[in-house]
mmCIF file of C-alpha atoms and ligand atoms in Angstrom:
data_model
loop_
_atom_site.group_PDB
_atom_site.id
_atom_site.type_symbol
_atom_site.label_atom_id
_atom_site.label_comp_id
_atom_site.label_asym_id
_atom_site.label_seq_id
_atom_site.Cartn_x
_atom_site.Cartn_y
_atom_site.Cartn_z
ATOM 1 C CA MET S 621 -1.234 -23.887 1.196
ATOM 2 C CA LYS S 622 1.567 -21.467 2.066
ATOM 3 C CA VAL S 623 2.091 -17.817 1.272
ATOM 4 C CA LEU S 624 5.238 -15.747 1.941
ATOM 5 C CA ILE S 625 4.520 -12.120 2.919
ATOM 6 C CA THR S 626 7.148 -9.409 3.169
ATOM 7 C CA GLY S 627 6.002 -6.478 5.352
ATOM 8 C CA ALA S 628 3.648 -8.811 7.242
ATOM 9 C CA THR S 629 4.373 -6.945 10.490
ATOM 10 C CA GLY S 630 3.079 -3.630 9.036
ATOM 11 C CA LEU S 631 -0.367 -2.066 8.747
ATOM 12 C CA VAL S 632 -1.321 -3.667 5.447
ATOM 13 C CA GLY S 633 0.669 -6.898 5.744
ATOM 14 C CA SER S 634 -0.775 -7.837 9.125
ATOM 15 C CA GLN S 635 -4.327 -7.540 7.735
ATOM 16 C CA ILE S 636 -3.385 -9.627 4.686
ATOM 17 C CA ALA S 637 -1.715 -12.262 6.905
ATOM 18 C CA HIS S 638 -4.829 -12.466 9.061
ATOM 19 C CA LEU S 639 -7.031 -12.992 6.001
ATOM 20 C CA TYR S 640 -4.868 -15.811 4.603
ATOM 21 C CA ILE S 641 -4.685 -17.549 7.978
ATOM 22 C CA SER S 642 -8.442 -17.350 8.379
ATOM 23 C CA ASN S 643 -8.757 -19.035 4.958
ATOM 24 C CA GLY S 644 -6.629 -21.974 6.047
ATOM 25 C CA TYR S 645 -3.223 -20.864 4.749
ATOM 26 C CA THR S 646 0.104 -20.994 6.561
ATOM 27 C CA VAL S 647 1.799 -17.597 6.426
ATOM 28 C CA HIS S 648 5.591 -17.355 6.176
ATOM 29 C CA TYR S 649 6.973 -13.861 6.579
ATOM 30 C CA VAL S 650 10.333 -12.158 6.504
ATOM 31 C CA THR S 651 11.279 -9.427 8.946
ATOM 32 C CA THR S 652 14.388 -7.331 9.651
ATOM 33 C CA ARG S 653 13.877 -7.716 13.427
ATOM 34 C CA SER S 654 14.634 -10.893 15.388
ATOM 35 C CA SER S 655 12.185 -9.617 18.047
ATOM 36 C CA ALA S 656 9.373 -9.924 15.496
ATOM 37 C CA ILE S 657 10.016 -13.626 14.759
ATOM 38 C CA LYS S 658 7.214 -15.999 15.730
ATOM 39 C CA ASN S 659 7.118 -19.712 15.158
ATOM 40 C CA GLU S 660 3.474 -20.727 15.284
ATOM 41 C CA ALA S 661 1.860 -23.559 13.344
ATOM 42 C CA ASN S 662 0.342 -21.205 10.767
ATOM 43 C CA TYR S 663 2.494 -18.079 11.193
ATOM 44 C CA LYS S 664 6.289 -18.447 10.846
ATOM 45 C CA GLY S 665 8.853 -15.695 10.723
ATOM 46 C CA PHE S 666 12.275 -15.674 8.981
ATOM 47 C CA LEU S 667 15.032 -13.096 8.991
ATOM 48 C CA TRP S 668 16.299 -11.038 6.123
ATOM 49 C CA ASN S 669 18.692 -8.088 5.924
ATOM 50 C CA VAL S 670 18.069 -6.051 2.822
ATOM 51 C CA ASN S 671 21.187 -3.863 3.354
ATOM 52 C CA GLN S 672 23.391 -6.938 3.433
ATOM 53 C CA MET S 673 21.278 -8.735 0.788
ATOM 54 C CA THR S 674 20.794 -11.801 2.994
ATOM 55 C CA ILE S 675 17.650 -13.871 3.476
ATOM 56 C CA ASP S 676 16.803 -17.170 5.177
ATOM 57 C CA SER S 677 15.993 -19.290 2.107
ATOM 58 C CA ASN S 678 13.808 -21.607 4.238
ATOM 59 C CA CYS S 679 11.172 -18.883 3.974
ATOM 60 C CA ILE S 680 10.073 -20.230 0.549
ATOM 61 C CA ASP S 681 9.744 -23.897 1.587
ATOM 62 C CA GLY S 682 6.377 -25.085 0.292
ATOM 63 C CA VAL S 683 5.296 -21.531 -0.654
ATOM 64 C CA ASP S 684 3.221 -21.025 -3.816
ATOM 65 C CA THR S 685 2.498 -17.281 -3.561
ATOM 66 C CA ILE S 686 4.694 -14.369 -2.542
ATOM 67 C CA ILE S 687 3.209 -11.007 -1.525
ATOM 68 C CA HIS S 688 5.869 -8.263 -1.446
ATOM 69 C CA LEU S 689 4.971 -5.131 0.536
ATOM 70 C CA ALA S 690 8.071 -4.359 2.579
ATOM 71 C CA GLY S 691 9.672 -0.923 2.399
ATOM 72 C CA GLU S 692 10.834 1.918 4.583
ATOM 73 C CA SER S 693 7.911 4.162 5.547
ATOM 74 C CA VAL S 694 7.300 7.206 3.345
ATOM 75 C CA PHE S 695 5.562 8.993 6.267
ATOM 76 C CA GLN S 696 8.719 10.682 7.583
ATOM 77 C CA ARG S 697 10.650 13.835 6.712
ATOM 78 C CA TRP S 698 12.317 13.203 3.363
ATOM 79 C CA THR S 699 15.948 13.810 4.261
ATOM 80 C CA LYS S 700 18.591 12.667 1.792
ATOM 81 C CA GLU S 701 19.124 9.517 3.907
ATOM 82 C CA ALA S 702 15.373 8.835 4.256
ATOM 83 C CA LYS S 703 14.853 9.122 0.481
ATOM 84 C CA GLU S 704 17.744 6.775 -0.162
ATOM 85 C CA SER S 705 16.303 4.270 2.279
ATOM 86 C CA ILE S 706 12.732 4.535 0.946
ATOM 87 C CA MET S 707 14.031 3.716 -2.534
ATOM 88 C CA THR S 708 16.681 1.070 -1.774
ATOM 89 C CA SER S 709 14.534 -0.864 0.721
ATOM 90 C CA ARG S 710 12.067 -1.513 -2.086
ATOM 91 C CA ILE S 711 14.477 -2.046 -4.957
ATOM 92 C CA ASP S 712 17.049 -4.172 -3.105
ATOM 93 C CA SER S 713 14.389 -6.288 -1.362
ATOM 94 C CA THR S 714 12.795 -7.025 -4.719
ATOM 95 C CA GLN S 715 16.188 -7.995 -6.188
ATOM 96 C CA LEU S 716 16.799 -10.236 -3.153
ATOM 97 C CA LEU S 717 13.491 -12.040 -3.734
ATOM 98 C CA VAL S 718 14.186 -12.452 -7.454
ATOM 99 C CA ASP S 719 17.600 -13.919 -6.656
ATOM 100 C CA LEU S 720 16.052 -16.181 -4.039
ATOM 101 C CA LEU S 721 13.726 -17.664 -6.682
ATOM 102 C CA LYS S 722 16.516 -17.976 -9.245
ATOM 103 C CA ASP S 723 18.973 -19.592 -6.837
ATOM 104 C CA ASN S 724 16.687 -22.051 -5.019
ATOM 105 C CA GLU S 725 14.336 -24.819 -6.070
ATOM 106 C CA ASN S 726 10.836 -23.682 -5.277
ATOM 107 C CA GLN S 727 7.145 -24.121 -6.007
ATOM 108 C CA VAL S 728 6.282 -20.441 -6.283
ATOM 109 C CA LYS S 729 3.590 -19.840 -8.961
ATOM 110 C CA GLN S 730 2.703 -16.214 -8.391
ATOM 111 C CA VAL S 731 4.239 -13.002 -7.024
ATOM 112 C CA ILE S 732 2.082 -9.980 -6.112
ATOM 113 C CA THR S 733 4.014 -6.769 -5.475
ATOM 114 C CA ALA S 734 2.790 -3.523 -4.022
ATOM 115 C CA SER S 735 3.039 -0.110 -5.616
ATOM 116 C CA ALA S 736 1.089 3.093 -4.960
ATOM 117 C CA ILE S 737 -1.357 5.381 -6.721
ATOM 118 C CA GLY S 738 1.276 8.132 -6.287
ATOM 119 C CA ILE S 739 2.545 6.913 -9.638
ATOM 120 C CA TYR S 740 -0.381 8.690 -11.388
ATOM 121 C CA PRO S 741 -0.063 12.379 -12.276
ATOM 122 C CA ASP S 742 -1.034 14.927 -9.604
ATOM 123 C CA ASP S 743 -4.265 16.145 -11.173
ATOM 124 C CA GLN S 744 -7.527 17.627 -9.838
ATOM 125 C CA LYS S 745 -9.543 16.594 -12.903
ATOM 126 C CA ALA S 746 -12.664 14.543 -12.450
ATOM 127 C CA ASP S 747 -11.873 11.591 -14.797
ATOM 128 C CA ALA S 748 -10.440 8.605 -12.917
ATOM 129 C CA PHE S 749 -7.073 7.136 -13.878
ATOM 130 C CA LYS S 750 -7.076 3.568 -15.113
ATOM 131 C CA GLU S 751 -4.132 1.196 -14.864
ATOM 132 C CA ASN S 752 -3.076 1.531 -18.515
ATOM 133 C CA GLU S 753 -3.355 5.311 -18.648
ATOM 134 C CA ILE S 754 0.245 6.104 -17.753
ATOM 135 C CA PRO S 755 2.707 7.505 -18.765
ATOM 136 C CA PRO S 756 2.690 10.437 -18.116
ATOM 137 C CA TYR S 757 3.656 9.712 -14.522
ATOM 138 C CA ALA S 758 3.604 12.126 -11.585
ATOM 139 C CA ASP S 759 6.626 14.381 -11.565
ATOM 140 C CA ASN S 760 7.805 13.793 -7.991
ATOM 141 C CA TYR S 761 9.933 11.551 -5.841
ATOM 142 C CA LEU S 762 7.132 9.173 -4.840
ATOM 143 C CA ALA S 763 6.345 8.427 -8.476
ATOM 144 C CA GLU S 764 10.068 7.784 -9.111
ATOM 145 C CA VAL S 765 9.974 5.170 -6.338
ATOM 146 C CA CYS S 766 6.859 3.520 -7.733
ATOM 147 C CA ILE S 767 8.244 3.465 -11.293
ATOM 148 C CA ALA S 768 11.508 1.899 -10.117
ATOM 149 C CA TRP S 769 9.687 -0.613 -7.917
ATOM 150 C CA GLU S 770 7.277 -1.715 -10.627
ATOM 151 C CA SER S 771 10.108 -1.893 -13.140
ATOM 152 C CA ILE S 772 12.444 -4.091 -11.099
ATOM 153 C CA ALA S 773 9.506 -6.371 -10.198
ATOM 154 C CA GLN S 774 9.293 -7.287 -13.926
ATOM 155 C CA GLN S 775 12.330 -9.490 -13.330
ATOM 156 C CA PHE S 776 10.073 -11.963 -11.496
ATOM 157 C CA LYS S 777 8.694 -12.981 -14.875
ATOM 158 C CA GLU S 778 12.150 -14.384 -15.791
ATOM 159 C CA THR S 779 11.659 -16.938 -12.998
ATOM 160 C CA GLY S 780 8.468 -18.258 -14.657
ATOM 161 C CA VAL S 781 5.981 -16.982 -12.079
ATOM 162 C CA GLN S 782 2.820 -15.005 -12.740
ATOM 163 C CA LEU S 783 3.251 -11.374 -11.736
ATOM 164 C CA ALA S 784 0.593 -8.980 -10.463
ATOM 165 C CA THR S 785 1.085 -5.425 -9.146
ATOM 166 C CA VAL S 786 -1.302 -3.670 -6.759
ATOM 167 C CA ARG S 787 -1.287 0.151 -6.797
ATOM 168 C CA ILE S 788 -2.429 0.925 -3.287
ATOM 169 C CA GLY S 789 -4.501 4.010 -2.435
ATOM 170 C CA ILE S 790 -4.779 5.843 0.903
ATOM 171 C CA VAL S 791 -5.321 2.991 3.370
ATOM 172 C CA LEU S 792 -7.983 3.521 6.044
ATOM 173 C CA ALA S 793 -7.736 1.366 9.158
ATOM 174 C CA ALA S 794 -8.806 1.462 12.808
ATOM 175 C CA LYS S 795 -5.229 1.887 14.055
ATOM 176 C CA GLY S 796 -2.336 3.578 12.270
ATOM 177 C CA GLY S 797 -2.100 4.987 8.782
ATOM 178 C CA ALA S 798 -3.806 7.968 7.212
ATOM 179 C CA LEU S 799 -7.122 7.881 9.103
ATOM 180 C CA GLU S 800 -5.476 8.137 12.496
ATOM 181 C CA GLN S 801 -3.428 11.168 11.276
ATOM 182 C CA MET S 802 -6.486 12.844 9.768
ATOM 183 C CA ALA S 803 -8.685 12.207 12.802
ATOM 184 C CA ARG S 804 -6.184 13.454 15.403
ATOM 185 C CA PRO S 805 -6.687 17.224 14.905
ATOM 186 C CA ILE S 806 -10.429 16.723 14.357
ATOM 187 C CA LYS S 807 -10.643 15.137 17.822
ATOM 188 C CA PHE S 808 -9.481 18.493 19.279
ATOM 189 C CA TYR S 809 -11.803 20.573 17.039
ATOM 190 C CA ALA S 810 -8.730 21.590 15.004
ATOM 191 C CA GLY S 811 -9.587 19.717 11.791
ATOM 192 C CA ALA S 812 -9.286 21.419 8.448
ATOM 193 C CA GLY S 813 -8.744 20.613 4.772
ATOM 194 C CA PHE S 814 -5.338 20.883 3.146
ATOM 195 C CA GLY S 815 -4.312 23.351 0.438
ATOM 196 C CA ASN S 816 -7.367 24.236 -1.643
ATOM 197 C CA GLY S 817 -9.193 21.158 -0.282
ATOM 198 C CA GLU S 818 -9.930 20.050 -3.887
ATOM 199 C CA MET S 819 -7.414 17.183 -4.129
ATOM 200 C CA TRP S 820 -8.879 13.809 -4.867
ATOM 201 C CA GLN S 821 -8.290 11.235 -2.102
ATOM 202 C CA SER S 822 -8.553 7.734 -3.511
ATOM 203 C CA TRP S 823 -8.909 5.768 -0.305
ATOM 204 C CA VAL S 824 -9.358 2.055 0.380
ATOM 205 C CA ALA S 825 -10.467 0.229 3.524
ATOM 206 C CA VAL S 826 -7.717 -2.032 4.814
ATOM 207 C CA ASN S 827 -10.130 -5.025 4.819
ATOM 208 C CA ASP S 828 -10.847 -4.467 1.142
ATOM 209 C CA LEU S 829 -7.141 -4.048 0.385
ATOM 210 C CA ALA S 830 -6.447 -7.439 1.973
ATOM 211 C CA GLY S 831 -9.431 -8.841 0.080
ATOM 212 C CA ILE S 832 -8.002 -7.552 -3.201
ATOM 213 C CA PHE S 833 -4.634 -9.251 -2.632
ATOM 214 C CA TYR S 834 -6.444 -12.464 -1.693
ATOM 215 C CA HIS S 835 -8.713 -12.280 -4.753
ATOM 216 C CA ILE S 836 -5.753 -11.764 -7.083
ATOM 217 C CA SER S 837 -3.953 -14.821 -5.679
ATOM 218 C CA ASP S 838 -7.102 -16.937 -5.476
ATOM 219 C CA LYS S 839 -7.921 -16.254 -9.147
ATOM 220 C CA ARG S 840 -4.207 -16.237 -10.178
ATOM 221 C CA LEU S 841 -4.582 -12.857 -11.882
ATOM 222 C CA GLU S 842 -1.735 -11.141 -13.663
ATOM 223 C CA GLY S 843 -1.088 -7.469 -14.496
ATOM 224 C CA VAL S 844 -1.670 -4.203 -12.669
ATOM 225 C CA TYR S 845 -4.671 -3.475 -10.431
ATOM 226 C CA ASN S 846 -5.583 -0.291 -8.590
ATOM 227 C CA ALA S 847 -6.623 -0.921 -4.992
ATOM 228 C CA VAL S 848 -8.943 1.972 -4.272
ATOM 229 C CA ALA S 849 -12.618 2.028 -3.316
ATOM 230 C CA PRO S 850 -15.153 2.909 -6.076
ATOM 231 C CA ASN S 851 -15.995 6.283 -4.544
ATOM 232 C CA PRO S 852 -12.969 8.583 -4.111
ATOM 233 C CA ILE S 853 -13.702 11.961 -2.538
ATOM 234 C CA ARG S 854 -12.056 15.387 -2.494
ATOM 235 C CA ASN S 855 -10.010 16.409 0.534
ATOM 236 C CA ARG S 856 -12.272 18.952 2.258
ATOM 237 C CA PRO S 857 -15.421 16.796 2.079
ATOM 238 C CA MET S 858 -13.366 13.833 3.335
ATOM 239 C CA MET S 859 -12.218 15.777 6.415
ATOM 240 C CA GLU S 860 -15.827 16.889 6.996
ATOM 241 C CA ALA S 861 -17.086 13.323 6.700
ATOM 242 C CA ILE S 862 -14.504 12.177 9.276
ATOM 243 C CA GLY S 863 -15.602 15.021 11.543
ATOM 244 C CA LYS S 864 -19.250 14.032 11.107
ATOM 245 C CA ALA S 865 -18.501 10.399 11.956
ATOM 246 C CA MET S 866 -16.692 11.548 15.067
ATOM 247 C CA GLY S 867 -19.380 14.049 16.091
ATOM 248 C CA LYS S 868 -16.761 16.867 15.839
ATOM 249 C CA PRO S 869 -17.516 19.336 13.060
ATOM 250 C CA VAL S 870 -14.712 20.562 10.830
ATOM 251 C CA PHE S 871 -15.197 24.310 10.556
ATOM 252 C CA LEU S 872 -11.678 25.831 10.349
ATOM 253 C CA PRO S 873 -10.380 27.178 7.017
ATOM 254 C CA ASN S 874 -7.999 24.921 5.061
ATOM 255 C CA VAL S 875 -4.320 24.867 5.976
ATOM 256 C CA PRO S 876 -2.585 26.702 3.142
ATOM 257 C CA LYS S 877 -0.197 24.759 0.916
ATOM 258 C CA PHE S 878 2.897 26.759 1.961
ATOM 259 C CA VAL S 879 2.198 26.002 5.644
ATOM 260 C CA MET S 880 1.914 22.284 4.851
ATOM 261 C CA LYS S 881 5.242 22.514 3.038
ATOM 262 C CA LEU S 882 6.858 24.307 5.973
ATOM 263 C CA MET S 883 5.528 21.673 8.359
ATOM 264 C CA LEU S 884 6.261 18.560 6.322
ATOM 265 C CA GLY S 885 8.958 19.585 3.832
ATOM 266 C CA GLU S 886 9.019 17.775 0.486
ATOM 267 C CA MET S 887 6.926 14.950 2.014
ATOM 268 C CA ALA S 888 3.946 17.373 1.866
ATOM 269 C CA ALA S 889 3.564 16.029 -1.684
ATOM 270 C CA VAL S 890 2.030 12.856 -0.191
ATOM 271 C CA VAL S 891 -0.710 14.904 1.466
ATOM 272 C CA LEU S 892 -1.197 17.589 -1.151
ATOM 273 C CA SER S 893 -1.237 15.569 -4.355
ATOM 274 C CA SER S 894 -4.491 14.694 -6.073
ATOM 275 C CA GLN S 895 -5.162 11.330 -7.714
ATOM 276 C CA HIS S 896 -8.631 10.299 -8.846
ATOM 277 C CA VAL S 897 -8.166 6.615 -9.447
ATOM 278 C CA SER S 898 -10.496 4.033 -10.917
ATOM 279 C CA SER S 899 -11.458 0.738 -9.229
ATOM 280 C CA SER S 900 -13.176 -0.635 -12.329
ATOM 281 C CA ARG S 901 -10.493 -3.174 -13.369
ATOM 282 C CA ILE S 902 -10.501 -5.077 -10.051
ATOM 283 C CA GLU S 903 -14.316 -5.016 -10.030
ATOM 284 C CA GLU S 904 -14.412 -6.336 -13.607
ATOM 285 C CA VAL S 905 -12.445 -9.403 -12.486
ATOM 286 C CA GLY S 906 -14.998 -10.126 -9.771
ATOM 287 C CA TYR S 907 -13.878 -8.321 -6.626
ATOM 288 C CA GLU S 908 -16.830 -7.032 -4.583
ATOM 289 C CA PHE S 909 -16.020 -4.215 -2.167
ATOM 290 C CA GLN S 910 -17.123 -4.575 1.469
ATOM 291 C CA TYR S 911 -16.669 -0.819 2.020
ATOM 292 C CA PRO S 912 -17.534 0.981 -1.252
ATOM 293 C CA GLN S 913 -18.661 4.193 0.501
ATOM 294 C CA LEU S 914 -16.466 6.303 2.775
ATOM 295 C CA GLU S 915 -19.147 6.503 5.466
ATOM 296 C CA MET S 916 -19.180 2.680 5.732
ATOM 297 C CA ALA S 917 -15.403 2.574 6.313
ATOM 298 C CA LEU S 918 -15.544 5.451 8.824
ATOM 299 C CA GLU S 919 -18.306 3.731 10.746
ATOM 300 C CA GLU S 920 -16.180 0.584 10.938
ATOM 301 C CA TYR S 921 -12.818 2.154 11.816
ATOM 302 C CA LEU S 922 -13.507 5.294 13.856
HETATM 303 N N1 NAP F 811 -0.485 2.611 4.104
HETATM 304 C C1 NAP F 811 -0.775 3.259 2.996
HETATM 305 O O1 NAP F 811 -1.628 4.223 2.960
HETATM 306 C C2 NAP F 811 -0.045 2.871 1.684
HETATM 307 C C3 NAP F 811 -0.450 3.512 0.515
HETATM 308 C C4 NAP F 811 0.216 3.177 -0.685
HETATM 309 C C5 NAP F 811 1.227 2.241 -0.656
HETATM 310 N N2 NAP F 811 1.572 1.624 0.496
HETATM 311 C C6 NAP F 811 2.700 0.672 0.439
HETATM 312 O O2 NAP F 811 2.293 -0.607 0.935
HETATM 313 C C7 NAP F 811 3.344 -1.225 1.650
HETATM 314 C C8 NAP F 811 2.863 -1.594 3.048
HETATM 315 O O3 NAP F 811 2.397 -0.414 3.688
HETATM 316 P P1 NAP F 811 2.128 -0.323 5.265
HETATM 317 O O4 NAP F 811 1.301 0.884 5.481
HETATM 318 O O5 NAP F 811 1.679 -1.640 5.774
HETATM 319 O O6 NAP F 811 3.623 -0.028 5.773
HETATM 320 P P2 NAP F 811 4.189 -0.172 7.242
HETATM 321 O O7 NAP F 811 3.102 -0.332 8.271
HETATM 322 O O8 NAP F 811 5.170 0.968 7.423
HETATM 323 O O9 NAP F 811 5.008 -1.534 7.217
HETATM 324 C C9 NAP F 811 6.173 -1.633 6.445
HETATM 325 C C10 NAP F 811 6.748 -3.042 6.525
HETATM 326 O O10 NAP F 811 7.958 -3.026 5.760
HETATM 327 C C11 NAP F 811 9.024 -3.577 6.539
HETATM 328 N N3 NAP F 811 10.184 -2.673 6.400
HETATM 329 C C12 NAP F 811 10.300 -1.385 6.776
HETATM 330 N N4 NAP F 811 11.515 -0.883 6.470
HETATM 331 C C13 NAP F 811 12.200 -1.938 5.877
HETATM 332 C C14 NAP F 811 13.477 -2.053 5.325
HETATM 333 N N5 NAP F 811 14.361 -1.054 5.333
HETATM 334 N N6 NAP F 811 13.856 -3.252 4.794
HETATM 335 C C15 NAP F 811 12.978 -4.293 4.786
HETATM 336 N N7 NAP F 811 11.720 -4.221 5.317
HETATM 337 C C16 NAP F 811 11.324 -3.065 5.837
HETATM 338 C C17 NAP F 811 8.569 -3.613 7.991
HETATM 339 O O11 NAP F 811 8.927 -4.948 8.461
HETATM 340 P P3 NAP F 811 9.901 -5.279 9.693
HETATM 341 O O12 NAP F 811 9.987 -4.057 10.558
HETATM 342 O O13 NAP F 811 9.233 -6.434 10.402
HETATM 343 O O14 NAP F 811 11.212 -5.654 9.055
HETATM 344 C C18 NAP F 811 7.047 -3.499 7.916
HETATM 345 O O15 NAP F 811 6.425 -4.750 8.069
HETATM 346 C C19 NAP F 811 4.493 -0.228 1.706
HETATM 347 O O16 NAP F 811 5.467 -0.552 0.703
HETATM 348 C C20 NAP F 811 3.847 1.090 1.374
HETATM 349 O O17 NAP F 811 4.708 2.018 0.754
HETATM 350 C C21 NAP F 811 0.940 1.925 1.689
#
């Protein structure tokens, strides 16, 4: 059994690749860097260049599932060039994969594409968003990217494959990603909440996120699934829980919104927006979370 993963060298993709390999799969992956190419029995890299719309078509040989995660990082200052790159890396790479399936004989049965919970409106209300409860969408750049990405991915259906989309929450992992950023100031007793500290943070443990992708392919599920743990938490209590797990109390007042915007520019939207997102759909189709509670994930990763 072979799966093709785009973004397999990143935080989420490497965990997903690891899970498939440990379940007996061979992982093919595409990368933009020749230095990241490996040619192992169960882990084989191929080159693509999204700017030039080129891809090594051997990457789909024998593959029955494609997982598409690749895209320029959103965790950078949103200059005009960065915004362009964040958008086009996702849109053009999706088009490249659609064209690859249309132009080459293949055995691909299912494509699973990533999106993000940033598509849901920025809202501090207590009811959790379900997959079918949009529009309205968030009114910001990140939502624009998610809408465009989910929309172009619909083209995969024209190639006869089953399509699933995973709206990813705030990914917690031992190395890299949001948890490392949140824990850094706390380590130096400089931890604090952001803005009014009331924003919902719908987090997911990276092991569960990989498990959700695997479950969707294993059960050949279609449609949209949120990938968030069942117990989202507001921002200030989350920072305090991280502090508690590290034995470093969070006692400073929250960093005001305008300071966050001065520090991060428009990208502050990623940190300041509030999305209370429901995990019920993925649970209804049989996924059981390994890390349903924040404390369990913090114990594992910190
Ligand atoms: N981490 C989170 O909290 C989070 C939350 C919501 C959604 N997501 C989404 O989930 C996906 C994976 O996230 P991640 O945290 O694993 O990201 P990551 O660690 O930044 O990895 C991104 C991957 O995308 C590839 N990539 C980067 N720029 C590219 C470009 N211009 N063209 C083609 N490929 C490019 C990189 O591969 P090479 O360098 O090998 O080419 C890398 O493997 C992303 O699309 C992200 O937006 C993540």
